[in-house]
Short mmCIF file of N, CA and C in Angstrom, two decimals:
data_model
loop_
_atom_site.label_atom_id
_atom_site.label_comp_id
_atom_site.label_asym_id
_atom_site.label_seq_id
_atom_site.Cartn_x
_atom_site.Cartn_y
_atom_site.Cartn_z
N UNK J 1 -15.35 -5.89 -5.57
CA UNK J 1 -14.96 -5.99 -4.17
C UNK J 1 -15.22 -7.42 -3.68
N UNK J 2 -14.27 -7.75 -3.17
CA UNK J 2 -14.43 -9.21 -2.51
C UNK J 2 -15.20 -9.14 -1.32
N UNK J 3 -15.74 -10.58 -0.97
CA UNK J 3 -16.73 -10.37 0.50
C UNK J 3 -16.40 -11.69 0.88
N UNK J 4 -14.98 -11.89 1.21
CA UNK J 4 -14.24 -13.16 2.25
C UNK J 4 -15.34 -13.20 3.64
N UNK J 5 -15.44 -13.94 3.74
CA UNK J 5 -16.00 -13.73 5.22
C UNK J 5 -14.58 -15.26 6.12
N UNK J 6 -14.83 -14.94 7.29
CA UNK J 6 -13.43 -15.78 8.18
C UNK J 6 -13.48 -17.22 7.79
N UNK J 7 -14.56 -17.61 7.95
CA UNK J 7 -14.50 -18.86 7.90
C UNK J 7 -13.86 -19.53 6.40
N UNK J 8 -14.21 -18.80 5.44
CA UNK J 8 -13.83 -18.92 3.67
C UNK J 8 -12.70 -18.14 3.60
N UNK J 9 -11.75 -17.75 4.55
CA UNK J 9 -10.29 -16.90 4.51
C UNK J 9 -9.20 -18.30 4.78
N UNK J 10 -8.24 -18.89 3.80
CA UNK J 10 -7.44 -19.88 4.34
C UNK J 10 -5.87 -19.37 4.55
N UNK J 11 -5.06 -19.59 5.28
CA UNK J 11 -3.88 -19.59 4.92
C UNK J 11 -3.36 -19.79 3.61
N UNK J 12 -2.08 -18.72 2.78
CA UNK J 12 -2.03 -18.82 1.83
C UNK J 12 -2.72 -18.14 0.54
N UNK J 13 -4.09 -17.46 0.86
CA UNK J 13 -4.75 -17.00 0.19
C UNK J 13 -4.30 -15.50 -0.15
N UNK J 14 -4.05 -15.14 -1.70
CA UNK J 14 -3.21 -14.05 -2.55
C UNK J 14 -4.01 -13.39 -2.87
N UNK J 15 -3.97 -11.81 -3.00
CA UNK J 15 -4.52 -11.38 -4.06
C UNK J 15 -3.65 -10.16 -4.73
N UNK J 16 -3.62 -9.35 -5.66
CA UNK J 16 -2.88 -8.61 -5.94
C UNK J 16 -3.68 -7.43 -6.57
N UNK J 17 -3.20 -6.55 -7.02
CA UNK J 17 -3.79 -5.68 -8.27
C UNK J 17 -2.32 -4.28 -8.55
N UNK J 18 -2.98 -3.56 -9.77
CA UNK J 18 -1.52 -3.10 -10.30
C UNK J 18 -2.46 -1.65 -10.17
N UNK J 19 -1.87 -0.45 -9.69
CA UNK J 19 -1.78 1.32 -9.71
C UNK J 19 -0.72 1.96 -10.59
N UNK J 20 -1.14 2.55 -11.31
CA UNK J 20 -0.49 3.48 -12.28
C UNK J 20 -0.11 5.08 -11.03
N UNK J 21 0.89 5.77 -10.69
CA UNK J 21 1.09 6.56 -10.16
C UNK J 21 0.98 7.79 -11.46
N UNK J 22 0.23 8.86 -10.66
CA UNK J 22 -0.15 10.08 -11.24
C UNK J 22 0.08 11.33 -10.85
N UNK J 23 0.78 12.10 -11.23
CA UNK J 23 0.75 13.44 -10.98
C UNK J 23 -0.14 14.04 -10.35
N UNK J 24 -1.27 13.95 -10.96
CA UNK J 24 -3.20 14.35 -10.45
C UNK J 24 -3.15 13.67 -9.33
N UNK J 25 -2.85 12.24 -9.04
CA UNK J 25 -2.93 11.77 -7.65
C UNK J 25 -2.08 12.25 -6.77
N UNK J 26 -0.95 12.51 -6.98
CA UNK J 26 0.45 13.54 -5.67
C UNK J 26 -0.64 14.52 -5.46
N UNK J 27 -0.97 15.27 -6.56
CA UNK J 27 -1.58 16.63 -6.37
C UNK J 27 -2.98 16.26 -4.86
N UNK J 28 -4.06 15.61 -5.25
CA UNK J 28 -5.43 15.36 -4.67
C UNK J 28 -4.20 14.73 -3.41
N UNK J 29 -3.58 14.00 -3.07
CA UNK J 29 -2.67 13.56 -2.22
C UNK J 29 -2.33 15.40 -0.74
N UNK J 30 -1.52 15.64 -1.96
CA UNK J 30 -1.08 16.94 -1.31
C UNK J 30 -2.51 18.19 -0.76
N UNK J 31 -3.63 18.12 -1.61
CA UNK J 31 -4.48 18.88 -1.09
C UNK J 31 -5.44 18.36 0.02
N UNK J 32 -5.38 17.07 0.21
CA UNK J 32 -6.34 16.10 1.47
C UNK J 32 -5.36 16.35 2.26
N UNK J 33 -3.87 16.50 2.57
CA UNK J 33 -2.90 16.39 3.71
C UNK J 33 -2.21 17.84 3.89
N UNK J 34 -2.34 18.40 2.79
CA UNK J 34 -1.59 19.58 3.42
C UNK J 34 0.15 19.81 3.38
N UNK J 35 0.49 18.20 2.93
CA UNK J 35 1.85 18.14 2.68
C UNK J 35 2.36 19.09 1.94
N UNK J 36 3.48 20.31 1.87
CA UNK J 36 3.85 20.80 0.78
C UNK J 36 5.14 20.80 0.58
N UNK J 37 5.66 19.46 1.57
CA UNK J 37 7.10 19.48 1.38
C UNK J 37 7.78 19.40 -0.14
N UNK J 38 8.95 20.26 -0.30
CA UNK J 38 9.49 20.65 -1.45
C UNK J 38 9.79 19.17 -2.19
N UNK J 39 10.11 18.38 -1.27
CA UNK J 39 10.99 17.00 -2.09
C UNK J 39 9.31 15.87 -2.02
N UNK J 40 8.24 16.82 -2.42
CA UNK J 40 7.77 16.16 -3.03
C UNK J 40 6.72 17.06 -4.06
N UNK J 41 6.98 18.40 -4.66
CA UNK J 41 6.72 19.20 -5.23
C UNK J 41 7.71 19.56 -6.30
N UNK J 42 9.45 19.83 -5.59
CA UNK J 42 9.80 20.46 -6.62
C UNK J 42 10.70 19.66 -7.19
N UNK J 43 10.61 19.39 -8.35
CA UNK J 43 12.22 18.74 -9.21
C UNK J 43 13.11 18.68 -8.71
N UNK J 44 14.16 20.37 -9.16
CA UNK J 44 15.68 19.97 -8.76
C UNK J 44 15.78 20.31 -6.99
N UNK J 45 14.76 20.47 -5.99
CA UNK J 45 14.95 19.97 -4.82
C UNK J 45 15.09 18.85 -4.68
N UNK J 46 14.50 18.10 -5.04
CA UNK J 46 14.31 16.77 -4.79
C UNK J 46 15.96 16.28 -6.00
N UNK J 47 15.90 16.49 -6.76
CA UNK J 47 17.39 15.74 -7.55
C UNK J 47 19.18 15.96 -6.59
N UNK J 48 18.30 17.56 -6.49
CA UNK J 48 20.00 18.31 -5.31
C UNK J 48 19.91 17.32 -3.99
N UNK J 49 18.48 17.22 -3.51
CA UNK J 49 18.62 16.30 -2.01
C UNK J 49 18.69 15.03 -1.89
N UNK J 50 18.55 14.68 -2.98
CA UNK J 50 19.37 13.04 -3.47
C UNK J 50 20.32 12.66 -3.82
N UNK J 51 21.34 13.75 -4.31
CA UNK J 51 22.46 13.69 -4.56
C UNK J 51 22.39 12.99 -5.73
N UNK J 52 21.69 13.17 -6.63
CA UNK J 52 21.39 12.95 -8.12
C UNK J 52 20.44 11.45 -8.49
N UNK J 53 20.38 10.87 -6.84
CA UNK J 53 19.54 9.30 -7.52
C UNK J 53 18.34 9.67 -7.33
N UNK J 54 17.61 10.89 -7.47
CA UNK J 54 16.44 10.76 -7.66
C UNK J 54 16.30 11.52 -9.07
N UNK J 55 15.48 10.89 -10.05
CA UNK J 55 14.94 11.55 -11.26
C UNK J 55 14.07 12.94 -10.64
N UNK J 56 13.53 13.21 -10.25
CA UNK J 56 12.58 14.49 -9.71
C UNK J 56 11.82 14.20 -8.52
N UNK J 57 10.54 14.64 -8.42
CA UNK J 57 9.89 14.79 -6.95
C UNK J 57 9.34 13.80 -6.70
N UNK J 58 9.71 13.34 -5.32
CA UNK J 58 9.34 11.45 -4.79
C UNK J 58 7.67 11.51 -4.37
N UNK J 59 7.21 10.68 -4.93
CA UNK J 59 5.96 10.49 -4.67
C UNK J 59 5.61 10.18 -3.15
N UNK J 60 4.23 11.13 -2.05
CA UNK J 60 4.22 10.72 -0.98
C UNK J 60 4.16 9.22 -0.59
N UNK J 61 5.35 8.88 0.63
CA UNK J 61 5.34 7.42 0.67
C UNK J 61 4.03 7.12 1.63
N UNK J 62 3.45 8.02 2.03
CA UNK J 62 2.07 7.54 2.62
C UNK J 62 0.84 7.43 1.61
N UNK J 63 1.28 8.03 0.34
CA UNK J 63 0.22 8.20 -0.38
C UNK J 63 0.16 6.46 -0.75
N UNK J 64 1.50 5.92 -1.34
CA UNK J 64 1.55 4.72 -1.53
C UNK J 64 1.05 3.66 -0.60
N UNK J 65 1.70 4.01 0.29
CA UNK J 65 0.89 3.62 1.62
C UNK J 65 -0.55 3.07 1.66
N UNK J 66 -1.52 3.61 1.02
CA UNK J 66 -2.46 4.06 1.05
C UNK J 66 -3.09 3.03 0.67
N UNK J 67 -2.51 2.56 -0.60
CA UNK J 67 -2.80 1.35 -1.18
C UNK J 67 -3.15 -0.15 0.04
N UNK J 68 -2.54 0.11 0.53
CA UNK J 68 -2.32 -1.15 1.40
C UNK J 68 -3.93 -1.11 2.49
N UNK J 69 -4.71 -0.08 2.46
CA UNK J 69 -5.89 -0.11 2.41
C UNK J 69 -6.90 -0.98 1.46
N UNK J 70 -6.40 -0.02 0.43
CA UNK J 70 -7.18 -1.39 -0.60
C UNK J 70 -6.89 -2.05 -0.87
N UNK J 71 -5.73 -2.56 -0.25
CA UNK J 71 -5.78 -3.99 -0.56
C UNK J 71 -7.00 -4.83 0.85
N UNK J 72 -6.58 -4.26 2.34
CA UNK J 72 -7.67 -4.78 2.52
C UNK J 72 -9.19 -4.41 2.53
N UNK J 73 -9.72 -3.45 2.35
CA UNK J 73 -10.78 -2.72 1.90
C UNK J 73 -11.43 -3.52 0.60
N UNK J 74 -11.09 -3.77 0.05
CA UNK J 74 -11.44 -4.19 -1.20
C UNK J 74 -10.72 -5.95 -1.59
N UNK J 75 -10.04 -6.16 -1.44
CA UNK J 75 -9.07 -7.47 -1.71
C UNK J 75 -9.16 -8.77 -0.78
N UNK J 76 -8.78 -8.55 0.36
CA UNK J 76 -8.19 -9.19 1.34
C UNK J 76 -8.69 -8.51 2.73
N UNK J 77 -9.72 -8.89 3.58
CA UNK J 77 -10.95 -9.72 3.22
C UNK J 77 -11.88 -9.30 2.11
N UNK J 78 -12.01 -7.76 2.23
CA UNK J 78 -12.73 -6.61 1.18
C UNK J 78 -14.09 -6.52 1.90
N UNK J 79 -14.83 -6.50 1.69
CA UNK J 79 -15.93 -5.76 2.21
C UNK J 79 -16.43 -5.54 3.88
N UNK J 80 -15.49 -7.10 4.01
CA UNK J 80 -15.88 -7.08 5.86
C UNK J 80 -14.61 -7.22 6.67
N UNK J 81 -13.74 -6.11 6.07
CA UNK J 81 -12.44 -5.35 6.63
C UNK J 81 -12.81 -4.74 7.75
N UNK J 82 -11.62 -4.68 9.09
CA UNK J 82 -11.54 -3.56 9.79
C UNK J 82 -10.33 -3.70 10.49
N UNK J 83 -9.39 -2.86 9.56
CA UNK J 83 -7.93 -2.61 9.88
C UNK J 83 -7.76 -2.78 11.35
N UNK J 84 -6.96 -3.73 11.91
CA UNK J 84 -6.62 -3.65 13.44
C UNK J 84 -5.04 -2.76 13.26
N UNK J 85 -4.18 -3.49 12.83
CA UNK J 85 -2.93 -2.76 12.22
C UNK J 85 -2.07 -2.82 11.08
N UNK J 86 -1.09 -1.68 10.96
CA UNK J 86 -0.01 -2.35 9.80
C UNK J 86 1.35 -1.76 10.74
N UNK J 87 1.95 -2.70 10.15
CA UNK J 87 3.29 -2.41 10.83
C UNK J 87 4.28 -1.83 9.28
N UNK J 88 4.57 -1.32 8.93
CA UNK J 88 5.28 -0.67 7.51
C UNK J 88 6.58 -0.17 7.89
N UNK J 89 7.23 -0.56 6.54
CA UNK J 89 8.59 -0.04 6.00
C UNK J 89 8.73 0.28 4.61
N UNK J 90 9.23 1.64 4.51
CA UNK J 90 9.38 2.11 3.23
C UNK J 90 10.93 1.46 2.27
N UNK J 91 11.01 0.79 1.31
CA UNK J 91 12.23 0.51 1.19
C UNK J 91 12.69 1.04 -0.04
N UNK J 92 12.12 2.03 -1.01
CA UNK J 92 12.85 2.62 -2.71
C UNK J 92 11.59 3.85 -2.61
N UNK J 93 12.17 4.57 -3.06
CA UNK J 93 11.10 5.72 -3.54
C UNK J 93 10.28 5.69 -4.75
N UNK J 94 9.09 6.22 -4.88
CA UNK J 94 8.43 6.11 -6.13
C UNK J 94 7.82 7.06 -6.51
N UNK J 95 7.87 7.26 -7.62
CA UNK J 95 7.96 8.01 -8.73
C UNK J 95 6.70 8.71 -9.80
N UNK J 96 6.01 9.78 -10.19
CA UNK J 96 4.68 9.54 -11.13
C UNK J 96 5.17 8.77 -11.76
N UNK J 97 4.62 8.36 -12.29
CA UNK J 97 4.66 7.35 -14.09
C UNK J 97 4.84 5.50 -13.04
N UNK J 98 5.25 5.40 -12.11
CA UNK J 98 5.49 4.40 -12.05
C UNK J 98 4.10 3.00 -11.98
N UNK J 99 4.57 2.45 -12.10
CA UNK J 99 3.32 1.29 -12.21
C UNK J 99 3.69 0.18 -10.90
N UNK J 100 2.62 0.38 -10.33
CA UNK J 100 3.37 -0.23 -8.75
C UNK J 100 1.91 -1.75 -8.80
N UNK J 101 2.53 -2.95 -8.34
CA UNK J 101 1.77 -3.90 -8.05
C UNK J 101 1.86 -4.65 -6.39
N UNK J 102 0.30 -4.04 -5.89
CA UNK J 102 0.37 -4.60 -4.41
C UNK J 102 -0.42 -5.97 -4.43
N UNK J 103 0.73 -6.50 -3.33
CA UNK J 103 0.36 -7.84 -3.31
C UNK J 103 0.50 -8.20 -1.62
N UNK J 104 -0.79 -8.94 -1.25
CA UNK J 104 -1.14 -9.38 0.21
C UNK J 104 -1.23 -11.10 0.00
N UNK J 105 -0.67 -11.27 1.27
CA UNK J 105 -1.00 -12.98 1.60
C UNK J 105 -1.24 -13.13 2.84
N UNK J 106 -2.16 -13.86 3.23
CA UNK J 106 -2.31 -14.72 4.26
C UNK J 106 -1.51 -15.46 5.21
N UNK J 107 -1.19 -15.26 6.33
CA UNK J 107 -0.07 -15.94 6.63
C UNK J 107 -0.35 -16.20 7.86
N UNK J 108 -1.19 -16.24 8.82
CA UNK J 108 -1.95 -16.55 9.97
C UNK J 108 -3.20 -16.31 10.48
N UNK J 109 -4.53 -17.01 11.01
CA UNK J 109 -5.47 -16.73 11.29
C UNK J 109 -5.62 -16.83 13.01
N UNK J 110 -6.79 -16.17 13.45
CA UNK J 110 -6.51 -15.97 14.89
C UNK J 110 -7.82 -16.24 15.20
N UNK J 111 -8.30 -17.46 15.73
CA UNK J 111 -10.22 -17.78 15.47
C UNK J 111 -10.72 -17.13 16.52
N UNK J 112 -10.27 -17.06 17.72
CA UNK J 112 -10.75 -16.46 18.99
C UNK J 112 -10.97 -14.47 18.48
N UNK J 113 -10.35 -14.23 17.72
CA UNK J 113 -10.38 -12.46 17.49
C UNK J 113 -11.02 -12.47 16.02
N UNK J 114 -11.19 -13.46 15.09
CA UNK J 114 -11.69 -13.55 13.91
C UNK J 114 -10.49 -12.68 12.74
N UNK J 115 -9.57 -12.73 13.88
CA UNK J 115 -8.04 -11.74 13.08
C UNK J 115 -7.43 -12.70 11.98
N UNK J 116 -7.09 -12.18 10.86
CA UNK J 116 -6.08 -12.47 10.07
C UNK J 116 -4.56 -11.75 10.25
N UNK J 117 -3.47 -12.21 9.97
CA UNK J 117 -2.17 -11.34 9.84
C UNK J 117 -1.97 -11.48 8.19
N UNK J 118 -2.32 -10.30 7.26
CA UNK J 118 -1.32 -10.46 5.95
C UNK J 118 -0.18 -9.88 5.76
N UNK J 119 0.41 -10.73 5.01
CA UNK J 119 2.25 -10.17 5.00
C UNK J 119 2.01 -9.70 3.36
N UNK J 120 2.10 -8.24 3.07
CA UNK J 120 2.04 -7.38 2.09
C UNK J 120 3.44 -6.60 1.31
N UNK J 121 3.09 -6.39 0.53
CA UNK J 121 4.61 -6.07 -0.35
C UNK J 121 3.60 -5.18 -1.31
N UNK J 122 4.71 -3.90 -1.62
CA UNK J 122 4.26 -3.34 -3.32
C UNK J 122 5.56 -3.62 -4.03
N UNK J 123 5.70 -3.22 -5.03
CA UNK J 123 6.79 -3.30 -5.68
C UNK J 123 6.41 -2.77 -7.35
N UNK J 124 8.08 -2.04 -8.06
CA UNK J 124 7.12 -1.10 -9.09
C UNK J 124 7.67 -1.96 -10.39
N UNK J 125 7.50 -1.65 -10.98
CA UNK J 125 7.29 -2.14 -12.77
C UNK J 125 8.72 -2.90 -12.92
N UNK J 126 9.47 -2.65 -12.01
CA UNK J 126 11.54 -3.06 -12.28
C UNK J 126 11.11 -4.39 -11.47
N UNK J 127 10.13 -4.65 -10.59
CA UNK J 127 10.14 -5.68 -9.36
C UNK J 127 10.74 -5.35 -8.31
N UNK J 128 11.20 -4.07 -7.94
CA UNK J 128 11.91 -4.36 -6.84
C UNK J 128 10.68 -3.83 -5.88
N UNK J 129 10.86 -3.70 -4.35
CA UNK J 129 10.01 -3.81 -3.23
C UNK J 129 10.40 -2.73 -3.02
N UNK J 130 8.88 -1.55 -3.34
CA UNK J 130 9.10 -0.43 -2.70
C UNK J 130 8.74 0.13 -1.37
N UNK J 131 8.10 -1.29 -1.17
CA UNK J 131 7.47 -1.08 0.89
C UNK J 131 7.13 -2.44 1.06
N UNK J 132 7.05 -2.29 2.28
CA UNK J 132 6.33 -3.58 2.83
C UNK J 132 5.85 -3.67 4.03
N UNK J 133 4.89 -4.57 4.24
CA UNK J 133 4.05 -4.23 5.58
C UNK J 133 3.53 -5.66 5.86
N UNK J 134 3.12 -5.79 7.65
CA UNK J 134 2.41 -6.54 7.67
C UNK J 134 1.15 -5.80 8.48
N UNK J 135 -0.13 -6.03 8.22
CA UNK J 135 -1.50 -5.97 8.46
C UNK J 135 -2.11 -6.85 9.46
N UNK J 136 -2.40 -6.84 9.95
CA UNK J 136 -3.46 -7.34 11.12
C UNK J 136 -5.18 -6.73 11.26
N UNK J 137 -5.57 -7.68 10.60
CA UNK J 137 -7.05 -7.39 10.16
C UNK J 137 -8.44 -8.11 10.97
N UNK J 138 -9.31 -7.37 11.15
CA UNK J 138 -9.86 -8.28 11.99
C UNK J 138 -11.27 -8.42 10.64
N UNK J 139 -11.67 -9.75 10.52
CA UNK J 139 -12.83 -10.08 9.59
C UNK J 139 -14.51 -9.80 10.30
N UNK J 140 -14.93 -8.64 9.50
CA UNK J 140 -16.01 -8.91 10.50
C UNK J 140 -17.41 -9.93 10.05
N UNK J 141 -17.13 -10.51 9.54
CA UNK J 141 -18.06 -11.97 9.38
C UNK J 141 -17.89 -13.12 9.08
#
């Protein structure tokens, strides 16, 4: 876990890391939320309600979501995080098996609020961008 504190946070500053998507994780996903929507449980629901571009059941896009916590929880600042906001857009669906890499940057600091803004992206094993968000974080040291 990283321990950025504001003053050692610069513009520009990256970090990334790579999630393997899991079946076991939809599942622990679906039993913390309660979700039991079909098009993300059953196969050929999910293939019939895609009109064939989905291989089977779409992984929750909040679960993915989720990530974008740890990125700042752990990454970006990491230890002296406290989410002010994210602003998110889902843009491709994802999949178990997929191998997704989230990546945050730095892209404005705010000295009077000790706020950072990072501009965040995941994207899965093909490269393409399966969300994206920007974060507004406030550093607490």
């Amino acid at each position: 876990m990283n321990e950025y504190k504001y003053d050692e946070i610069q513009v520009g500053l990256k970090e990334s890391f790579c999630v393997h998507i899991t079946k076991e994780m939809e599942d622990s996903f679906r039993t913390i939320t309660g979700d039991m929507n079909p098009l993300h449980i059953d196969d050929d629901f999910a293939r019939a309600s895609g009109d064939g571009k989905f291989p089977g059941h779409v992984t929750f896009g909040m679960m993915t979501a989720s990530f974008y916590s740890t990125l700042a929880g752990v990454y970006i600042p990491g230890k002296y995080s406290l989410i002010h906001s994210v602003d998110l857009k889902f843009l491709k669906p994802v999949f178990a098996g997929n191998d997704l890499t989230v990546t945050g940057e730095v892209v404005e600091k705010v000295d009077a609020l000790k706020l950072i803004q990072v501009k965040c992206k995941i994207v899965n094993e093909k490269n393409e961008a399966v969300s994206k968000a920007g974060m507004k974080i406030v550093v607490l040291r």
